[in-house]
Every structure is written in structure tokens, then in C-alpha cells.
């Protein structure tokens, strides 16, 4: 995994496998405190305490196509090597929340990567699921919610390439603005 | 094209978007579309599945191919990631392994458009470790 946006895709894939219909993704960056947190919360089938306890074991996976599961261990490694951590909380039948935190001034802090591209790819590949994305930067925020977007597009397919391009551009420029504006104020 | 920033901007763009995609919208039910499923589990992502997915979306837009790109989990072909499964209407799905951007474009040009098979197809009788007796 080269960057954090790829880890986000990976965790979203886990949520989708758990039957989630709504995914909430929050990125919270605080430049003064030099921390960045990524939170991915789903309403999938959740895990019980014994499954949760074995999550860090790379040889634990609920899948049947292969016998190892590296998603969470790799994400945790990325977080821990940059002075942060990863916490998973889950309730059977309710959903799962994965929170990873990072120290942005650490030399091992992975690059964030192309968040807009990762997000919109997931949105377009799963047009029947809903995504609530929130990017918080020094207290200002940008929200992208597929329920609102679907309302506006009135049945235009989210997986059409021209829609994908447009939505990616929209999220991208809003994130850029968010970072630019806060920078000017500070 | 103007920059889209808000939902209002998006609303204004809706008409031109609709115009651009009317060929596909008017004729089609999902079954008549080519379905391309990119395996996006840890193994696939680490091997470059996102790049392949971006390439495929760009390519089907450029060639105006009635196709949708979706996302799948791990099929057990971790050694051959990135893998994609292509389902052309009326045909059995075919899985291609070791797909980088170059191969992805070749798959669209040769397999989807011309119906020719190319190297790198994973045979359908492949069994995952758990299926083998």
C-alpha cells in the first residue's frame, strides 16, 4: 500500500463484504496538533468480541477464497510506524468503525494519496450504496453525501465515466479550497 | 467546462451530462451492458487495481463502450493480481490476470470490442485452496 487513500479503499471493501449499505468516511486533519485521523464507519453485519480479538492476526479472515487477511494489520502498521494507532470497534448486527490516527510530522507518515479519486471510484463502483464523506481541516469541513448527489442527478448513473470525472473534480477542488482557505487564515 | 464546486453547479451541468450519455441511457437495461469487475481486496489494491480501474473508466469513455466498471472482492487469484472479470452480454464471464494499464486497454480493444481472447486468462476450472480436495 503506497498511500492512505488505498488503505481507505481496502477498509471500504471490508465494509461492503460485511453487507454495509451506508459508509461514513471522515478525515480529520489538525495542522496545529499535527495529527490526522481517518474514520470509516459502516452499518454492516459487525463482529462479535472473539472475531474482534483476532483481527490483528493476519491469518484470521472470514473469507473463504484465501486464508490470510492483511488489510487491518497493514493499516495498523502504517498508523503505528508514524506514531499513531488504529482502533476497531464493532457490534454484531450494528456495524463496525475503524479509526486510524497518524502523526503528520513523523518521517514515516505515509502520503494521503488521491482521496477524491479513491472515494469517487468506490461511489461509482457501488452506485446502490450510500457514502457520507467528510473532510475536516483545522475545523472547517467539506461534506460529500451520495444521497444529496443522487437527488440532484435524478437517476443519472453514478457509474457513467463523465459523471465520475465531474464528481472527482468536485471533491478534489473542494478539498483543495478547504486546505487553501484555512492556510490563509492561519 | 466550468469548474463544478457545489451541488448547484452539478444541477446546472445535469442537462449536458444527460445529452452526452443518451445513447446508453435510452437503449439499455443493465444486462445489455458489458460488466467489468475489478478485484479490490488488499491483494488487488496493493498490486495496482486502482490504476487499472481508472484506466478502464477512461478507456470506456473514450471508446464510447456501453460498459460499467464495478468492484469485487478477492477471488483467490492473489498471485495474479490485479485481476478483472469481464462479462460481455450473452457470454460467460472471463477472468484476466496480471492486468496493468496496458493489458486493460488491450482487453477493451481486443476482447470487448473484437471478441478475441488474449493471453492472461485465468481458466474457469481453477480452484481456490479451500475448494481443492
mmCIF file of C-alpha atoms in Angstrom, chain A residues 1 3 5-6 9-10 13 16-17 63-67 70-71 74 114 117-118 121-122 124-126 142 148-149 152-157 159-167 169-170 173-174 176-177, chain B residues 1 3-8 10-11 13-18 20-21 24-25 40-46 50 53-54 57-58 60-61 67-78 128-131:
data_model
loop_
_atom_site.group_PDB
_atom_site.id
_atom_site.type_symbol
_atom_site.label_atom_id
_atom_site.label_comp_id
_atom_site.label_asym_id
_atom_site.label_seq_id
_atom_site.Cartn_x
_atom_site.Cartn_y
_atom_site.Cartn_z
ATOM 1 C CA UNK A 1 0.000 0.000 0.000
ATOM 2 C CA UNK A 3 -0.696 5.735 0.448
ATOM 3 C CA UNK A 5 -6.232 6.527 0.158
ATOM 4 C CA UNK A 6 -5.515 2.910 -0.833
ATOM 5 C CA UNK A 9 -10.406 1.581 -0.373
ATOM 6 C CA UNK A 10 -9.322 -1.599 1.387
ATOM 7 C CA UNK A 13 -14.123 -3.206 0.629
ATOM 8 C CA UNK A 16 -19.052 -3.862 1.594
ATOM 9 C CA UNK A 17 -18.297 -7.548 2.193
ATOM 10 C CA UNK A 63 -13.290 -15.079 3.610
ATOM 11 C CA UNK A 64 -13.086 -18.490 2.010
ATOM 12 C CA UNK A 65 -11.081 -17.659 -1.110
ATOM 13 C CA UNK A 66 -7.795 -17.392 0.741
ATOM 14 C CA UNK A 67 -6.537 -17.975 4.244
ATOM 15 C CA UNK A 70 -3.775 -8.421 5.747
ATOM 16 C CA UNK A 71 -5.995 -5.355 5.448
ATOM 17 C CA UNK A 74 -1.212 -3.358 7.202
ATOM 18 C CA UNK A 114 -5.606 10.831 -4.097
ATOM 19 C CA UNK A 117 -10.188 9.546 -6.819
ATOM 20 C CA UNK A 118 -10.453 6.719 -4.261
ATOM 21 C CA UNK A 121 -14.209 5.164 -7.585
ATOM 22 C CA UNK A 122 -15.884 3.460 -4.636
ATOM 23 C CA UNK A 124 -19.209 4.709 -8.847
ATOM 24 C CA UNK A 125 -18.419 1.029 -8.384
ATOM 25 C CA UNK A 126 -21.221 0.720 -5.831
ATOM 26 C CA UNK A 142 -16.399 19.739 3.356
ATOM 27 C CA UNK A 148 -27.729 14.517 -1.868
ATOM 28 C CA UNK A 149 -25.811 13.923 -5.068
ATOM 29 C CA UNK A 152 -29.516 16.303 -7.757
ATOM 30 C CA UNK A 153 -28.606 13.882 -10.546
ATOM 31 C CA UNK A 154 -32.135 12.407 -10.570
ATOM 32 C CA UNK A 155 -31.328 8.969 -11.837
ATOM 33 C CA UNK A 156 -28.275 9.797 -13.921
ATOM 34 C CA UNK A 157 -25.979 6.831 -13.338
ATOM 35 C CA UNK A 159 -21.040 4.920 -12.807
ATOM 36 C CA UNK A 160 -21.057 6.877 -16.050
ATOM 37 C CA UNK A 161 -17.500 7.989 -16.868
ATOM 38 C CA UNK A 162 -18.460 11.641 -17.400
ATOM 39 C CA UNK A 163 -20.278 11.723 -14.039
ATOM 40 C CA UNK A 164 -17.265 10.066 -12.387
ATOM 41 C CA UNK A 165 -14.945 12.687 -13.852
ATOM 42 C CA UNK A 166 -17.187 15.536 -12.759
ATOM 43 C CA UNK A 167 -17.681 14.267 -9.194
ATOM 44 C CA UNK A 169 -13.210 17.132 -9.874
ATOM 45 C CA UNK A 170 -15.819 18.483 -7.485
ATOM 46 C CA UNK A 173 -11.369 21.200 -5.767
ATOM 47 C CA UNK A 174 -13.358 21.406 -2.533
ATOM 48 C CA UNK A 176 -8.013 21.965 -2.196
ATOM 49 C CA UNK A 177 -10.087 25.007 -1.242
ATOM 50 C CA UNK B 1 -16.011 23.188 -18.875
ATOM 51 C CA UNK B 3 -15.461 24.019 -12.536
ATOM 52 C CA UNK B 4 -18.046 22.127 -10.531
ATOM 53 C CA UNK B 5 -17.901 23.077 -6.897
ATOM 54 C CA UNK B 6 -21.326 22.737 -5.357
ATOM 55 C CA UNK B 7 -24.473 20.693 -5.756
ATOM 56 C CA UNK B 8 -25.953 23.693 -7.563
ATOM 57 C CA UNK B 10 -23.842 19.928 -10.531
ATOM 58 C CA UNK B 11 -27.527 20.594 -11.100
ATOM 59 C CA UNK B 13 -24.403 20.513 -15.534
ATOM 60 C CA UNK B 14 -27.043 17.848 -15.455
ATOM 61 C CA UNK B 15 -28.526 18.649 -18.822
ATOM 62 C CA UNK B 16 -25.295 18.482 -20.742
ATOM 63 C CA UNK B 17 -24.420 15.280 -18.930
ATOM 64 C CA UNK B 18 -27.721 13.738 -19.924
ATOM 65 C CA UNK B 20 -23.755 13.115 -23.578
ATOM 66 C CA UNK B 21 -24.989 9.782 -22.318
ATOM 67 C CA UNK B 24 -26.545 4.452 -23.468
ATOM 68 C CA UNK B 25 -29.468 5.563 -21.355
ATOM 69 C CA UNK B 40 -10.327 -4.691 -5.000
ATOM 70 C CA UNK B 41 -9.236 -6.626 -1.936
ATOM 71 C CA UNK B 42 -5.939 -5.950 -0.173
ATOM 72 C CA UNK B 43 -4.019 -8.056 -2.697
ATOM 73 C CA UNK B 44 -5.568 -6.308 -5.685
ATOM 74 C CA UNK B 45 -5.182 -2.789 -4.324
ATOM 75 C CA UNK B 46 -1.555 -3.388 -3.382
ATOM 76 C CA UNK B 50 -6.958 1.412 -8.622
ATOM 77 C CA UNK B 53 -9.841 0.888 -12.659
ATOM 78 C CA UNK B 54 -9.029 4.494 -13.617
ATOM 79 C CA UNK B 57 -13.108 4.108 -16.930
ATOM 80 C CA UNK B 58 -11.112 6.471 -19.147
ATOM 81 C CA UNK B 60 -14.683 3.066 -21.988
ATOM 82 C CA UNK B 61 -15.468 6.772 -22.065
ATOM 83 C CA UNK B 67 -19.926 -0.764 -20.000
ATOM 84 C CA UNK B 68 -19.909 -0.363 -16.258
ATOM 85 C CA UNK B 69 -16.879 -0.786 -14.051
ATOM 86 C CA UNK B 70 -17.643 -2.305 -10.676
ATOM 87 C CA UNK B 71 -15.624 -3.596 -7.801
ATOM 88 C CA UNK B 72 -15.281 -7.092 -6.433
ATOM 89 C CA UNK B 73 -13.513 -8.817 -3.596
ATOM 90 C CA UNK B 74 -10.664 -11.287 -3.620
ATOM 91 C CA UNK B 75 -11.345 -14.263 -5.853
ATOM 92 C CA UNK B 76 -8.339 -16.220 -4.608
ATOM 93 C CA UNK B 77 -6.063 -15.287 -7.511
ATOM 94 C CA UNK B 78 -3.798 -13.145 -5.337
ATOM 95 C CA UNK B 128 -9.101 -21.948 -4.706
ATOM 96 C CA UNK B 129 -7.222 -23.626 -1.862
ATOM 97 C CA UNK B 130 -10.399 -24.298 0.069
ATOM 98 C CA UNK B 131 -12.182 -25.919 -2.836
#
